Short mmCIF file of C-alpha atoms in Angstrom, two decimals:
data_model
loop_
_atom_site.label_atom_id
_atom_site.label_comp_id
_atom_site.label_asym_id
_atom_site.label_seq_id
_atom_site.Cartn_x
_atom_site.Cartn_y
_atom_site.Cartn_z
CA UNK A 199 21.16 -10.30 -20.20
CA UNK A 200 21.64 -13.01 -22.78
CA UNK A 201 25.37 -13.34 -22.21
CA UNK A 202 25.37 -13.76 -18.46
CA UNK A 203 23.61 -16.03 -16.01
CA UNK A 204 21.36 -14.52 -13.36
CA UNK A 205 22.57 -14.25 -9.79
CA UNK A 206 24.68 -12.25 -7.41
CA UNK A 207 27.81 -12.99 -9.36
CA UNK A 208 26.17 -11.52 -12.44
CA UNK A 209 25.34 -8.27 -10.67
CA UNK A 210 28.73 -7.95 -9.14
CA UNK A 211 30.38 -8.75 -12.44
CA UNK A 212 28.40 -6.03 -14.17
CA UNK A 213 29.06 -3.50 -11.44
CA UNK A 214 32.77 -4.32 -11.47
CA UNK A 215 32.88 -4.20 -15.24
CA UNK A 216 31.06 -0.88 -15.38
CA UNK A 217 33.37 0.65 -12.81
CA UNK A 218 36.33 -0.46 -14.90
CA UNK A 219 34.90 1.00 -18.07
CA UNK A 220 34.08 4.31 -16.43
CA UNK A 221 37.51 4.39 -14.74
CA UNK A 222 39.27 3.83 -18.06
CA UNK A 223 37.91 7.09 -19.44
CA UNK A 224 36.38 5.29 -22.39
CA UNK A 225 32.85 6.58 -23.06
CA UNK A 226 31.37 3.70 -25.02
CA UNK A 227 28.27 3.71 -27.15
CA UNK A 228 26.54 1.50 -24.58
CA UNK A 229 25.57 4.68 -22.71
CA UNK A 230 23.27 5.68 -25.55
CA UNK A 231 19.58 5.08 -24.83
CA UNK A 232 19.13 2.57 -27.62
CA UNK A 233 21.93 0.38 -26.35
CA UNK A 234 20.68 0.48 -22.74
CA UNK A 235 17.21 -0.37 -23.98
CA UNK A 236 18.51 -3.82 -24.94
CA UNK A 237 20.21 -4.49 -21.61
CA UNK A 238 18.36 -4.08 -18.36
CA UNK A 239 17.55 -6.24 -15.38
CA UNK A 240 15.54 -9.31 -16.41
CA UNK A 241 14.73 -8.09 -19.90
CA UNK A 242 12.32 -10.88 -20.93
CA UNK A 243 13.47 -12.72 -24.04
CA UNK A 244 11.12 -15.72 -23.99
CA UNK A 245 7.36 -16.14 -24.24
CA UNK A 246 6.62 -15.13 -20.65
CA UNK A 247 7.26 -12.25 -18.28
CA UNK A 248 7.43 -12.86 -14.52
CA UNK A 249 5.99 -10.81 -11.66
CA UNK A 250 7.61 -11.17 -8.22
CA UNK A 251 4.97 -11.12 -5.46
CA UNK A 252 6.30 -10.37 -2.00
CA UNK A 253 3.50 -11.27 0.42
CA UNK A 254 3.16 -11.25 4.22
CA UNK A 255 1.66 -14.72 4.46
CA UNK A 256 2.69 -15.05 8.10
CA UNK A 257 3.02 -12.48 10.88
CA UNK A 258 0.76 -9.69 12.13
CA UNK A 259 -0.51 -8.74 8.66
CA UNK A 260 -0.94 -12.26 7.26
CA UNK A 261 -4.64 -11.91 6.45
CA UNK A 262 -3.93 -8.96 4.17
CA UNK A 263 -1.14 -10.92 2.49
CA UNK A 264 -3.43 -13.87 1.76
CA UNK A 265 -6.03 -11.59 0.17
CA UNK A 266 -3.33 -9.82 -1.87
CA UNK A 267 -2.17 -13.15 -3.27
CA UNK A 268 -5.70 -14.00 -4.42
CA UNK A 269 -5.96 -10.63 -6.13
CA UNK A 270 -2.60 -10.91 -7.91
CA UNK A 271 -3.51 -14.36 -9.22
CA UNK A 272 -6.82 -12.97 -10.49
CA UNK A 273 -5.02 -10.05 -12.15
CA UNK A 274 -2.61 -12.42 -13.91
CA UNK A 275 -5.55 -14.47 -15.22
CA UNK A 276 -7.26 -11.37 -16.55
CA UNK A 277 -4.06 -10.04 -18.13
CA UNK A 278 -3.63 -13.39 -19.90
CA UNK A 279 -7.17 -13.31 -21.27
CA UNK A 280 -8.69 -15.78 -18.83
CA UNK A 281 -11.91 -15.26 -16.84
CA UNK A 282 -14.24 -12.31 -17.28
CA UNK A 283 -11.53 -9.67 -17.73
CA UNK A 284 -12.38 -7.86 -14.50
CA UNK A 285 -11.22 -4.25 -14.40
CA UNK A 286 -9.57 -4.44 -17.83
CA UNK A 287 -13.08 -3.87 -19.16
CA UNK A 288 -13.56 -0.58 -17.29
CA UNK A 289 -10.07 0.98 -17.01
CA UNK A 290 -9.89 4.18 -19.05
CA UNK A 291 -7.75 4.88 -20.91
CA UNK A 292 -6.15 1.49 -21.38
CA UNK A 293 -3.82 -0.25 -23.81
CA UNK A 294 -4.42 -3.69 -22.30
CA UNK A 295 -5.65 -6.32 -24.76
CA UNK A 296 -6.07 -9.43 -22.59
CA UNK A 297 -3.22 -11.24 -24.35
CA UNK A 298 -0.53 -10.81 -21.73
CA UNK A 299 1.90 -7.90 -21.84
CA UNK A 300 3.47 -6.97 -25.16
CA UNK A 301 2.50 -10.39 -26.46
CA UNK A 302 4.09 -12.32 -23.56
CA UNK A 303 2.05 -14.35 -21.11
CA UNK A 304 2.34 -13.27 -17.48
CA UNK A 305 3.73 -15.69 -14.89
CA UNK A 306 4.49 -15.07 -11.23
CA UNK A 307 6.58 -16.23 -8.30
CA UNK A 308 5.88 -15.57 -4.62
CA UNK A 309 7.80 -15.14 -1.40
CA UNK A 310 6.56 -14.96 2.22
CA UNK A 311 7.84 -11.73 3.74
CA UNK A 312 6.69 -12.78 7.23
CA UNK A 313 5.73 -9.09 7.84
CA UNK A 314 9.45 -8.40 8.35
CA UNK A 315 11.46 -5.86 6.35
CA UNK A 316 14.68 -7.88 6.22
CA UNK A 317 12.86 -11.02 5.07
CA UNK A 318 10.94 -9.00 2.48
CA UNK A 319 14.16 -7.58 1.04
CA UNK A 320 15.79 -11.01 0.93
CA UNK A 321 12.74 -12.49 -0.79
CA UNK A 322 12.64 -9.72 -3.39
CA UNK A 323 16.34 -10.23 -4.07
CA UNK A 324 15.77 -13.94 -4.71
CA UNK A 325 12.83 -13.31 -7.01
CA UNK A 326 14.80 -10.78 -9.04
CA UNK A 327 18.11 -12.65 -9.22
CA UNK A 328 16.94 -16.27 -9.24
CA UNK A 329 13.50 -16.08 -10.84
CA UNK A 330 13.97 -13.16 -13.21
CA UNK A 331 11.13 -10.98 -11.91
CA UNK A 332 10.60 -7.96 -14.16
CA UNK A 333 8.47 -6.19 -11.53
CA UNK A 334 8.03 -6.66 -7.76
CA UNK A 335 4.78 -5.95 -5.95
CA UNK A 336 3.10 -6.74 -2.63
CA UNK A 337 3.79 -6.14 1.03
CA UNK A 338 1.67 -4.86 3.87
CA UNK A 339 3.98 -3.33 6.44
CA UNK A 340 5.39 0.02 5.32
CA UNK A 341 8.78 -1.08 6.66
CA UNK A 342 8.68 -3.92 4.12
CA UNK A 343 7.65 -1.58 1.33
CA UNK A 344 10.39 0.94 2.01
CA UNK A 345 13.05 -1.78 2.24
CA UNK A 346 11.98 -3.44 -1.01
CA UNK A 347 11.52 -0.12 -2.78
CA UNK A 348 15.12 0.82 -2.00
CA UNK A 349 16.33 -2.56 -3.25
CA UNK A 350 14.38 -2.19 -6.49
CA UNK A 351 15.92 1.24 -7.08
CA UNK A 352 19.39 -0.31 -6.66
CA UNK A 353 18.62 -3.15 -9.07
CA UNK A 354 16.65 -1.32 -11.74
CA UNK A 355 13.37 -3.17 -11.18
CA UNK A 356 10.04 -1.35 -10.84
CA UNK A 357 8.27 -1.77 -7.48
CA UNK A 358 4.48 -1.40 -7.50
CA UNK A 359 3.81 -1.15 -3.75
CA UNK A 360 0.93 -3.10 -2.28
CA UNK A 361 -0.36 -2.15 1.13
CA UNK A 362 1.78 0.64 2.61
CA UNK A 363 0.32 3.67 4.40
CA UNK A 364 3.38 5.44 5.87
CA UNK A 365 3.97 8.97 4.63
CA UNK A 366 7.62 8.01 4.20
CA UNK A 367 6.95 5.57 1.31
CA UNK A 368 6.33 8.42 -1.11
CA UNK A 369 7.89 11.03 1.20
CA UNK A 370 11.43 11.00 2.52
CA UNK A 371 12.00 7.41 1.29
CA UNK A 372 10.47 7.74 -2.17
CA UNK A 373 12.34 6.28 -5.13
CA UNK A 374 12.12 6.70 -8.91
CA UNK A 375 11.47 2.96 -9.35
CA UNK A 376 8.71 2.84 -6.69
CA UNK A 377 4.98 3.62 -7.19
CA UNK A 378 2.13 3.64 -4.64
CA UNK A 379 -1.58 3.30 -5.39
CA UNK A 380 -2.66 3.14 -1.69
CA UNK A 381 -3.39 6.37 0.20
CA UNK A 382 -1.26 7.49 3.14
CA UNK A 383 -1.37 8.50 6.80
CA UNK A 384 -1.47 12.22 6.04
CA UNK A 385 -4.59 11.72 3.92
CA UNK A 386 -6.19 9.62 6.67
CA UNK A 387 -5.54 12.44 9.13
CA UNK A 388 -6.96 15.30 7.12
CA UNK A 389 -9.85 13.13 5.96
CA UNK A 390 -10.83 11.69 9.33
CA UNK A 391 -10.26 14.57 11.76
CA UNK A 392 -13.23 16.72 10.66
CA UNK A 393 -15.57 13.71 10.90
CA UNK A 394 -14.59 12.71 14.45
CA UNK A 395 -14.48 16.31 15.69
CA UNK A 396 -17.97 16.79 14.30
CA UNK A 397 -19.14 13.57 15.96
CA UNK A 398 -17.43 13.93 19.35
CA UNK A 399 -16.88 17.67 19.73
CA UNK A 400 -13.83 19.94 19.59
CA UNK A 401 -13.05 19.73 23.34
CA UNK A 402 -11.43 16.30 23.48
CA UNK A 403 -8.27 14.78 24.99
CA UNK A 404 -6.66 11.97 23.01
CA UNK A 405 -4.30 9.15 24.02
CA UNK A 406 -2.41 7.38 21.22
CA UNK A 407 -1.17 3.80 21.16
CA UNK A 408 1.12 3.48 18.17
CA UNK A 409 2.86 0.64 16.32
CA UNK A 410 6.56 1.37 16.73
CA UNK A 411 7.79 1.62 13.14
CA UNK A 412 7.56 4.00 10.19
CA UNK A 413 3.84 3.54 9.54
CA UNK A 414 2.81 4.01 13.17
CA UNK A 415 5.06 7.03 13.58
CA UNK A 416 3.63 8.89 10.60
CA UNK A 417 0.06 7.80 11.39
CA UNK A 418 0.39 9.19 14.91
CA UNK A 419 2.03 12.38 13.65
CA UNK A 420 -0.69 12.92 11.05
CA UNK A 421 -3.57 12.28 13.46
CA UNK A 422 -2.09 14.52 16.14
CA UNK A 423 -1.57 17.36 13.67
CA UNK A 424 -5.04 17.07 12.15
CA UNK A 425 -6.97 16.72 15.43
CA UNK A 426 -4.95 19.33 17.33
CA UNK A 427 -5.57 21.71 14.43
CA UNK A 428 -9.29 21.35 15.16
CA UNK A 429 -9.03 21.84 18.92
CA UNK A 430 -8.19 18.43 20.41
CA UNK A 431 -5.39 17.99 22.93
CA UNK A 432 -2.96 15.07 22.90
CA UNK A 433 -2.52 13.70 26.42
CA UNK A 434 0.11 11.09 25.63
CA UNK A 435 1.44 8.93 22.79
CA UNK A 436 2.92 5.52 23.62
CA UNK A 437 4.71 3.21 21.19
CA UNK A 438 3.97 -0.55 21.11
CA UNK A 439 5.94 -3.32 19.37
CA UNK A 440 4.67 -4.73 16.06
CA UNK A 441 3.10 -8.15 16.65
CA UNK A 442 2.42 -7.71 20.37
CA UNK A 443 -0.37 -10.12 21.25
CA UNK A 444 -1.08 -8.65 24.70
CA UNK A 445 -1.70 -4.89 24.95
CA UNK A 446 -2.99 -4.86 28.53
CA UNK A 447 0.15 -3.21 29.94
CA UNK A 448 -0.35 -0.34 27.47
CA UNK A 449 -4.09 -0.01 28.04
CA UNK A 450 -4.07 0.20 31.84
CA UNK A 451 -2.42 3.66 31.97
CA UNK A 452 -5.05 5.04 29.57
CA UNK A 453 -7.75 4.71 32.25
CA UNK A 454 -6.13 7.25 34.59
CA UNK A 455 -4.56 9.51 31.97
CA UNK A 456 -7.32 12.12 31.78
CA UNK A 457 -7.96 11.17 28.14
CA UNK A 458 -11.47 10.71 26.80
CA UNK A 459 -10.47 9.31 23.38
CA UNK A 460 -8.15 6.39 22.60
CA UNK A 461 -6.62 6.45 19.12
CA UNK A 462 -5.28 3.04 18.05
CA UNK A 463 -2.57 3.46 15.45
CA UNK A 464 -2.52 -0.31 14.99
CA UNK A 465 -3.22 -2.48 11.95
CA UNK A 466 -3.98 -6.11 11.17
CA UNK A 467 -3.99 -8.55 14.07
CA UNK A 468 -2.46 -5.87 16.30
CA UNK A 469 -5.55 -3.72 15.88
CA UNK A 470 -7.87 -6.70 16.42
CA UNK A 471 -6.06 -7.55 19.68
CA UNK A 472 -5.70 -4.00 21.04
CA UNK A 473 -9.31 -3.04 20.25
CA UNK A 474 -10.69 -6.28 21.70
CA UNK A 475 -8.70 -5.82 24.89
CA UNK A 476 -9.71 -2.13 25.16
CA UNK A 477 -13.35 -3.20 24.99
CA UNK A 478 -12.70 -5.88 27.62
CA UNK A 479 -11.26 -3.14 29.84
CA UNK A 480 -14.68 -1.47 29.62
CA UNK A 481 -13.46 1.60 27.79
CA UNK A 482 -16.47 1.85 25.52
CA UNK A 483 -18.80 1.88 28.55
CA UNK A 484 -17.00 4.46 30.67
CA UNK A 485 -17.06 8.24 30.87
CA UNK A 486 -14.17 10.66 31.21
CA UNK A 487 -14.27 14.43 31.57
CA UNK A 488 -18.07 14.20 31.59
CA UNK A 489 -18.11 12.66 28.11
CA UNK A 490 -18.63 9.19 26.68
CA UNK A 491 -15.20 7.64 26.13
CA UNK A 492 -14.47 7.00 22.43
CA UNK A 493 -12.07 4.80 20.46
CA UNK A 494 -10.82 5.70 16.96
CA UNK A 495 -8.97 3.43 14.48
CA UNK A 496 -7.53 5.76 11.80
CA UNK A 497 -6.82 3.01 9.26
CA UNK A 498 -9.48 0.35 8.85
CA UNK A 499 -9.70 -2.69 6.62
CA UNK A 500 -12.58 -5.07 6.08
CA UNK A 501 -10.41 -7.97 7.25
CA UNK A 502 -9.57 -6.21 10.51
CA UNK A 503 -13.19 -5.22 11.07
CA UNK A 504 -14.33 -8.78 10.46
CA UNK A 505 -11.70 -10.06 12.91
CA UNK A 506 -12.73 -7.57 15.60
CA UNK A 507 -16.40 -8.53 15.32
CA UNK A 508 -18.90 -6.49 17.33
CA UNK A 509 -16.09 -4.46 18.91
CA UNK A 510 -15.85 -2.21 15.86
CA UNK A 511 -19.51 -1.10 15.86
CA UNK A 512 -19.67 2.67 15.54
CA UNK A 513 -15.89 3.18 15.44
CA UNK A 514 -14.57 5.69 12.90
CA UNK A 515 -11.64 5.18 10.54
CA UNK A 516 -10.54 5.58 6.91
CA UNK A 517 -10.19 3.17 4.01
CA UNK A 518 -8.55 3.26 0.60
CA UNK A 519 -11.52 1.54 -1.04
CA UNK A 520 -14.57 -0.56 -0.14
CA UNK A 521 -16.32 -3.34 -2.02
CA UNK A 522 -19.80 -1.87 -1.62
CA UNK A 523 -19.09 1.30 -3.60
CA UNK A 524 -21.38 1.44 -6.62
CA UNK A 525 -19.11 2.65 -9.43
CA UNK A 526 -18.53 0.32 -12.44
CA UNK A 527 -14.96 -0.51 -11.42
CA UNK A 528 -15.89 -1.58 -7.91
CA UNK A 529 -18.85 -3.60 -9.18
CA UNK A 530 -16.67 -5.36 -11.78
CA UNK A 531 -13.89 -6.21 -9.33
CA UNK A 532 -16.21 -7.37 -6.57
CA UNK A 533 -18.05 -9.60 -9.06
CA UNK A 534 -14.83 -11.16 -10.40
CA UNK A 535 -13.25 -11.66 -6.99
CA UNK A 536 -16.46 -13.00 -5.47
CA UNK A 537 -16.91 -15.50 -8.29
CA UNK A 538 -13.34 -16.72 -7.85
CA UNK A 539 -13.13 -16.87 -4.07
CA UNK A 540 -16.65 -16.72 -2.65
CA UNK A 541 -16.15 -13.53 -0.64
CA UNK A 542 -15.89 -9.80 -1.36
CA UNK A 543 -12.36 -8.42 -1.79
CA UNK A 544 -10.56 -6.36 0.83
CA UNK A 545 -8.88 -3.02 0.15
CA UNK A 546 -5.55 -4.90 0.21
CA UNK A 547 -6.78 -7.16 -2.58
CA UNK A 548 -8.07 -4.19 -4.55
CA UNK A 549 -4.87 -2.16 -4.49
CA UNK A 550 -2.76 -5.25 -5.29
CA UNK A 551 -4.92 -6.09 -8.30
CA UNK A 552 -4.95 -2.48 -9.55
CA UNK A 553 -1.17 -2.13 -9.23
CA UNK A 554 -0.62 -5.24 -11.37
CA UNK A 555 -2.90 -3.90 -14.11
CA UNK A 556 -1.41 -0.41 -14.02
CA UNK A 557 2.11 -1.79 -14.47
CA UNK A 558 1.01 -3.95 -17.38
CA UNK A 559 -0.85 -1.07 -18.98
CA UNK A 560 2.18 1.21 -18.65
CA UNK A 561 4.36 -1.36 -20.44
CA UNK A 562 1.83 -1.59 -23.26
CA UNK A 563 1.63 2.19 -23.59
CA UNK A 564 5.42 2.49 -23.48
CA UNK A 565 5.80 -0.35 -26.00
CA UNK A 566 8.66 -1.83 -23.95
CA UNK A 567 9.62 -3.32 -20.58
CA UNK A 568 12.59 -0.92 -20.43
CA UNK A 569 12.08 0.57 -16.93
CA UNK A 570 12.78 4.26 -17.68
CA UNK A 571 10.15 4.24 -20.42
CA UNK A 572 7.65 2.42 -18.17
CA UNK A 573 8.34 4.99 -15.45
CA UNK A 574 7.58 7.79 -17.91
CA UNK A 575 4.29 6.07 -18.80
CA UNK A 576 3.25 5.93 -15.13
CA UNK A 577 4.37 9.41 -14.07
CA UNK A 578 1.49 11.85 -14.42
CA UNK A 579 -0.86 9.15 -15.72
CA UNK A 580 -4.54 10.06 -15.30
CA UNK A 581 -6.97 7.16 -15.27
CA UNK A 582 -10.45 6.18 -14.15
CA UNK A 583 -12.61 3.10 -13.72
CA UNK A 584 -10.62 1.39 -10.96
CA UNK A 585 -13.02 2.16 -8.13
CA UNK A 586 -11.59 5.35 -6.63
CA UNK A 587 -12.88 7.87 -9.16
CA UNK A 588 -10.53 9.85 -11.43
CA UNK A 589 -7.00 9.14 -10.23
CA UNK A 590 -3.61 10.75 -10.87
CA UNK A 591 -0.29 8.91 -10.53
CA UNK A 592 1.51 12.06 -9.41
CA UNK A 593 4.87 12.50 -11.17
CA UNK A 594 6.54 14.40 -8.33
CA UNK A 595 6.38 11.62 -5.71
CA UNK A 596 4.70 8.62 -7.40
CA UNK A 597 1.73 8.87 -5.01
CA UNK A 598 -1.75 8.19 -6.41
CA UNK A 599 -4.08 11.08 -5.69
CA UNK A 600 -7.69 9.89 -5.51
CA UNK A 601 -10.78 9.84 -3.33
CA UNK A 602 -10.47 8.67 0.30
CA UNK A 603 -13.21 7.00 2.36
CA UNK A 604 -14.26 7.81 5.92
CA UNK A 605 -15.87 4.64 7.29
CA UNK A 606 -17.58 3.54 10.48
CA UNK A 607 -18.16 0.12 12.02
CA UNK A 608 -21.62 -1.10 11.03
CA UNK A 609 -24.05 -1.12 13.99
CA UNK A 610 -26.43 -3.56 12.25
CA UNK A 611 -24.48 -5.87 9.94
CA UNK A 612 -26.49 -8.15 7.68
CA UNK A 613 -23.62 -10.60 7.05
CA UNK A 614 -20.08 -11.33 8.19
CA UNK A 615 -18.81 -9.13 5.34
CA UNK A 616 -21.17 -6.20 6.01
CA UNK A 617 -18.87 -4.72 8.65
CA UNK A 618 -18.16 -1.14 7.54
CA UNK A 619 -20.38 1.71 6.40
CA UNK A 620 -19.07 4.48 4.18
CA UNK A 621 -19.69 7.78 5.99
CA UNK A 622 -18.13 10.05 3.39
CA UNK A 623 -16.24 9.77 0.10
CA UNK A 624 -13.79 12.67 0.20
CA UNK A 625 -12.88 14.03 -3.26
CA UNK A 626 -9.24 13.80 -4.21
CA UNK A 627 -8.68 17.56 -4.32
CA UNK A 628 -9.49 17.75 -0.59
CA UNK A 629 -6.88 15.12 0.36
CA UNK A 630 -4.19 16.29 -2.08
CA UNK A 631 -1.13 18.03 -0.64
CA UNK A 632 2.16 19.63 -1.59
CA UNK A 633 4.46 16.70 -2.54
CA UNK A 634 7.49 18.55 -1.15
CA UNK A 635 6.29 18.62 2.48
CA UNK A 636 7.77 15.20 3.29
CA UNK A 637 11.14 15.78 1.61
CA UNK A 638 13.09 13.02 -0.12
CA UNK A 639 14.34 12.65 -3.68
CA UNK A 640 13.13 10.23 -6.35
CA UNK A 641 16.59 9.72 -7.80
CA UNK A 642 17.41 9.01 -11.44
CA UNK A 643 15.79 6.51 -13.78
CA UNK A 644 18.87 6.37 -15.99
CA UNK A 645 21.43 4.99 -16.35
CA UNK A 646 19.53 1.83 -15.50
CA UNK A 647 20.98 -0.11 -12.54
CA UNK A 648 21.62 -3.80 -13.19
CA UNK A 649 20.67 -6.82 -11.16
#
């Protein structure tokens, strides 16, 4: 680290040099743990340590990206001892002291991922190689998260995923250097299906419109499996492009399909547009099969609900977290965020903030930034106080196992932020699952790859 400049040439030089050493048959002492501990990607040697924040500030998920950025900046302030300390005051157990991480002040750099996987990967590469990021976080699209997670595994940099809901992130595409706090599509399915079957009956025919990428695919798969297991039939499932502004060509066939439920596996602006247009088509006022036609949005966010306005009233979905929970962690975060930005935080902001603190806490507990030791500190870590009840960072797949919310669009909102009601808080043991069902391999933590 101290002998070579950062950049692509550095990485290639190291890779070439390592290949030569291995090929020579010489087994040097540098393969001992102590030696590696002094040489890893962006080992901070100055007074600061830099986070790389990869944010969708443009594109279909831009609103989530903007709220994530606010949350990361708030987390950095709290880690550095500024402001009211936020969730540092309620995280248990914690090694955080409010003086940075391991005595170094936290800085950050950002990159606009544009809600595109290739742009996200390029931005993460720049932040690691040019800016010296010790950890990368952020994202909204699961395609972004999976692309950046794979890059971080290659370069030996820990990735604390922001908003990503695809089963693949901690399933077939999981990586040792990647960690996810957010829940996933499988948990949305098994959490939401009993609620909507109870509300609408077991004799229902569903039509899916699905964002055509990893998140949409696994969301559709999970909802079909969960609802069909409780008696529903799936009439048809149609894929739609990410970022499509006009969904009318996909909505017209729904009217004559024989379906009496439309499930929108859309997120962000896509969900706002598809739901608004479905309402304009009169779907919420019609009947099919002798029943009131229903619309379901399996993954909700406050930002989406606010954007959809009155169209979301009464519609069921799931959320990772909500600002009006009444536990100490939620109260502390909502107070801090509201004081800083004048509005309650979204679930995207919450998970971004929590991921930043959990990484910092793991470094403090490990006593080093050396990634394999930080990984050990996160794997199997049990904590509480962050707003989701007792939470486990599961070692087998790096998926947080915690409570999941079933929510419903508020019929009588009292403000522009009072858009969702919590119908049920499902305990974590009811949304836990066998980590092997989605396949994949974490891969090794050592020897540490170099950037």
